[in-house]
CSV table of C-alpha atoms in Angstrom, one decimal:
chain,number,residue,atom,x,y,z
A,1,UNK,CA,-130.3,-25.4,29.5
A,2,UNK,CA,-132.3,-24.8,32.3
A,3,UNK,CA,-135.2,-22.3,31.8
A,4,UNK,CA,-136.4,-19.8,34.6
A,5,UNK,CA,-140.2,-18.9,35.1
A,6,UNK,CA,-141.2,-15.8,36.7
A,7,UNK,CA,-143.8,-16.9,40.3
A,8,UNK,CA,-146.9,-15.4,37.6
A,9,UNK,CA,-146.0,-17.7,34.8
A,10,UNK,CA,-145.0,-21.0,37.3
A,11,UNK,CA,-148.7,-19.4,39.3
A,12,UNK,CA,-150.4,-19.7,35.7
A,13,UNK,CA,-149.0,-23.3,34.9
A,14,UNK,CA,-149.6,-24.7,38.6
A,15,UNK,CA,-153.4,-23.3,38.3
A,16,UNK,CA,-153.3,-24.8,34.4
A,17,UNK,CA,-152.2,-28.3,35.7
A,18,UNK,CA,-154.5,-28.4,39.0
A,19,UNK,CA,-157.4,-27.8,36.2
A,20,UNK,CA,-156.0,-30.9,33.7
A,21,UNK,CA,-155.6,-33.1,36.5
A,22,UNK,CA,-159.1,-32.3,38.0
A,23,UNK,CA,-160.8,-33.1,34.5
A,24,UNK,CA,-159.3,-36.2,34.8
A,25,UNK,CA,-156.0,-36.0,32.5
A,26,UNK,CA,-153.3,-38.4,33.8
A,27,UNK,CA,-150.0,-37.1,35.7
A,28,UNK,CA,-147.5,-37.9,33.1
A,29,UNK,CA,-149.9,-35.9,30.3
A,30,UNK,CA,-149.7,-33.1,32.6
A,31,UNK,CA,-146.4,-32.3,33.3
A,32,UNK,CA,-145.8,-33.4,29.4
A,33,UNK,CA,-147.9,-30.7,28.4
A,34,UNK,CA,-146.3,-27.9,31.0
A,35,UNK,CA,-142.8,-29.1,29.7
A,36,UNK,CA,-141.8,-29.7,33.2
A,37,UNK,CA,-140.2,-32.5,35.1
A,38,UNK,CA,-142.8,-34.1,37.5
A,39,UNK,CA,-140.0,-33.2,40.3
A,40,UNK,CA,-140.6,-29.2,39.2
A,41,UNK,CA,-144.5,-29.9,39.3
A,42,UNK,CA,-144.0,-31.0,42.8
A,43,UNK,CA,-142.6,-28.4,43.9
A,44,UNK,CA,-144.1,-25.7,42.7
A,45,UNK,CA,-147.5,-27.3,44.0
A,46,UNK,CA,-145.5,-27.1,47.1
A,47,UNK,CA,-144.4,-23.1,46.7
A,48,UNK,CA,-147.2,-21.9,44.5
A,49,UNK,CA,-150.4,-24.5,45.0
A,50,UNK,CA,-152.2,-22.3,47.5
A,51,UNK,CA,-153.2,-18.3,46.8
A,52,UNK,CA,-151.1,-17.8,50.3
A,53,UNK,CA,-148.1,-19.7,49.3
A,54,UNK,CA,-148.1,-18.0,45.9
A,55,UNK,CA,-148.3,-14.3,46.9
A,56,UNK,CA,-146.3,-15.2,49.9
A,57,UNK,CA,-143.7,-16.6,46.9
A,58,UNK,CA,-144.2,-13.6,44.9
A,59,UNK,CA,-143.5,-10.9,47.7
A,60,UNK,CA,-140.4,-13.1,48.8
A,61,UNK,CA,-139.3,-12.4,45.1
A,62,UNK,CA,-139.5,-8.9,45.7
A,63,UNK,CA,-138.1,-8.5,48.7
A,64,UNK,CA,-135.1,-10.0,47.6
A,65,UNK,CA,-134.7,-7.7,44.9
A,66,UNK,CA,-135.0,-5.1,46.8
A,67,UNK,CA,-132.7,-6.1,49.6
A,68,UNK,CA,-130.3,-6.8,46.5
A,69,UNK,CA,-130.8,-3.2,45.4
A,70,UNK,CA,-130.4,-1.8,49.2
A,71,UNK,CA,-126.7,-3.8,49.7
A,72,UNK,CA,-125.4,-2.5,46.4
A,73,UNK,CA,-126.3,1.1,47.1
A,74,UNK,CA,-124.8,0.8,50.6
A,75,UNK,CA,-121.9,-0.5,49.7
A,76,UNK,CA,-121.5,2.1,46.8
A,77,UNK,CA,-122.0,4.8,49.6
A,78,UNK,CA,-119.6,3.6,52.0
A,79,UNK,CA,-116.8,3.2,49.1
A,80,UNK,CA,-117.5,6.8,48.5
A,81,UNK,CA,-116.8,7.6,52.5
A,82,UNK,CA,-114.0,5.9,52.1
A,83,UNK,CA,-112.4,7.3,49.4
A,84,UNK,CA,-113.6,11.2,51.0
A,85,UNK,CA,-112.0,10.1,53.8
A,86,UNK,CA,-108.7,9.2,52.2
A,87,UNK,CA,-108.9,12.6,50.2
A,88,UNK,CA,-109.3,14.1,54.0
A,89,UNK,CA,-106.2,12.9,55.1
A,90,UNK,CA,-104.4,13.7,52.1
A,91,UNK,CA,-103.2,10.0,51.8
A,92,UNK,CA,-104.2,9.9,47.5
Protein backbone atom coordinates (compact mmCIF):
# COMPACT_ATOMS: atom_id res chain seq x y z
CA UNK A 1 0.00 0.00 0.00
CA UNK A 2 1.49 3.04 -1.03
CA UNK A 3 2.00 5.63 1.75
CA UNK A 4 1.64 9.56 1.14
CA UNK A 5 3.90 12.15 2.94
CA UNK A 6 2.85 15.61 3.42
CA UNK A 7 5.98 18.31 1.39
CA UNK A 8 6.95 19.01 5.59
CA UNK A 9 7.43 15.42 6.41
CA UNK A 10 9.18 14.35 2.73
CA UNK A 11 11.15 18.32 3.56
CA UNK A 12 12.16 16.73 7.05
CA UNK A 13 13.34 13.20 5.56
CA UNK A 14 15.16 14.87 2.40
CA UNK A 15 17.09 17.29 5.06
CA UNK A 16 17.50 13.97 7.44
CA UNK A 17 19.12 11.90 4.49
CA UNK A 18 21.32 14.98 2.98
CA UNK A 19 22.72 14.96 6.80
CA UNK A 20 23.40 10.79 6.86
CA UNK A 21 24.90 10.89 3.65
CA UNK A 22 27.21 13.90 4.44
CA UNK A 23 28.45 12.07 7.67
CA UNK A 24 29.39 9.54 5.51
CA UNK A 25 26.55 6.75 5.76
CA UNK A 26 26.26 4.72 2.54
CA UNK A 27 23.20 5.29 -0.01
CA UNK A 28 21.51 1.99 0.50
CA UNK A 29 21.63 2.68 4.61
CA UNK A 30 19.99 5.80 3.88
CA UNK A 31 17.08 5.25 2.00
CA UNK A 32 16.80 1.88 4.39
CA UNK A 33 16.48 3.93 7.21
CA UNK A 34 13.81 6.67 5.47
CA UNK A 35 11.80 3.47 4.34
CA UNK A 36 11.88 4.80 0.88
CA UNK A 37 12.77 3.30 -2.46
CA UNK A 38 16.13 4.94 -3.70
CA UNK A 39 13.77 6.03 -6.89
CA UNK A 40 11.45 8.16 -4.15
CA UNK A 41 14.87 9.56 -2.70
CA UNK A 42 15.69 10.79 -6.04
CA UNK A 43 13.03 12.46 -6.54
CA UNK A 44 12.28 14.21 -3.83
CA UNK A 45 16.00 15.51 -3.84
CA UNK A 46 14.81 16.63 -7.14
CA UNK A 47 11.36 18.47 -5.81
CA UNK A 48 12.36 19.23 -2.25
CA UNK A 49 16.50 19.26 -2.16
CA UNK A 50 16.79 23.00 -2.35
CA UNK A 51 14.80 25.60 0.24
CA UNK A 52 13.36 27.14 -3.27
CA UNK A 53 12.24 23.92 -4.72
CA UNK A 54 10.67 22.91 -1.37
CA UNK A 55 8.59 26.04 -0.66
CA UNK A 56 7.99 26.36 -4.24
CA UNK A 57 6.57 22.46 -3.79
CA UNK A 58 4.76 23.39 -0.78
CA UNK A 59 2.89 26.50 -2.20
CA UNK A 60 2.13 24.34 -5.40
CA UNK A 61 0.36 22.00 -2.79
CA UNK A 62 -1.70 24.74 -1.75
CA UNK A 63 -2.62 26.25 -4.63
CA UNK A 64 -4.02 23.24 -5.85
CA UNK A 65 -6.21 22.87 -2.97
CA UNK A 66 -7.35 25.82 -3.28
CA UNK A 67 -8.05 25.84 -7.00
CA UNK A 68 -9.88 22.39 -5.99
CA UNK A 69 -11.91 24.32 -3.49
CA UNK A 70 -12.70 27.32 -6.11
CA UNK A 71 -14.09 24.66 -9.00
CA UNK A 72 -16.29 22.86 -6.56
CA UNK A 73 -17.85 26.04 -5.27
CA UNK A 74 -18.35 27.31 -8.84
CA UNK A 75 -19.84 24.60 -10.02
CA UNK A 76 -22.21 24.30 -6.97
CA UNK A 77 -23.18 28.01 -7.88
CA UNK A 78 -23.89 27.56 -11.36
CA UNK A 79 -26.12 24.27 -10.58
CA UNK A 80 -28.03 26.57 -8.38
CA UNK A 81 -28.53 29.17 -11.53
CA UNK A 82 -29.58 26.57 -13.18
CA UNK A 83 -32.04 25.15 -11.35
CA UNK A 84 -33.44 29.18 -10.42
CA UNK A 85 -33.56 29.43 -13.87
CA UNK A 86 -35.64 26.33 -14.55
CA UNK A 87 -37.99 27.39 -11.55
CA UNK A 88 -38.18 30.93 -13.71
CA UNK A 89 -39.53 29.36 -16.54
CA UNK A 90 -41.79 27.22 -14.76
CA UNK A 91 -40.34 24.16 -16.54
CA UNK A 92 -40.09 21.88 -12.75
Amino acid sequence: MARRHTPEQVIAKVRQGQKMLNDGRPMVEVVKELQVTEATWYRWLNQYGSEKNAEASKRTKELEKENARLKRLLAEKELAIDILNEVAKGKF
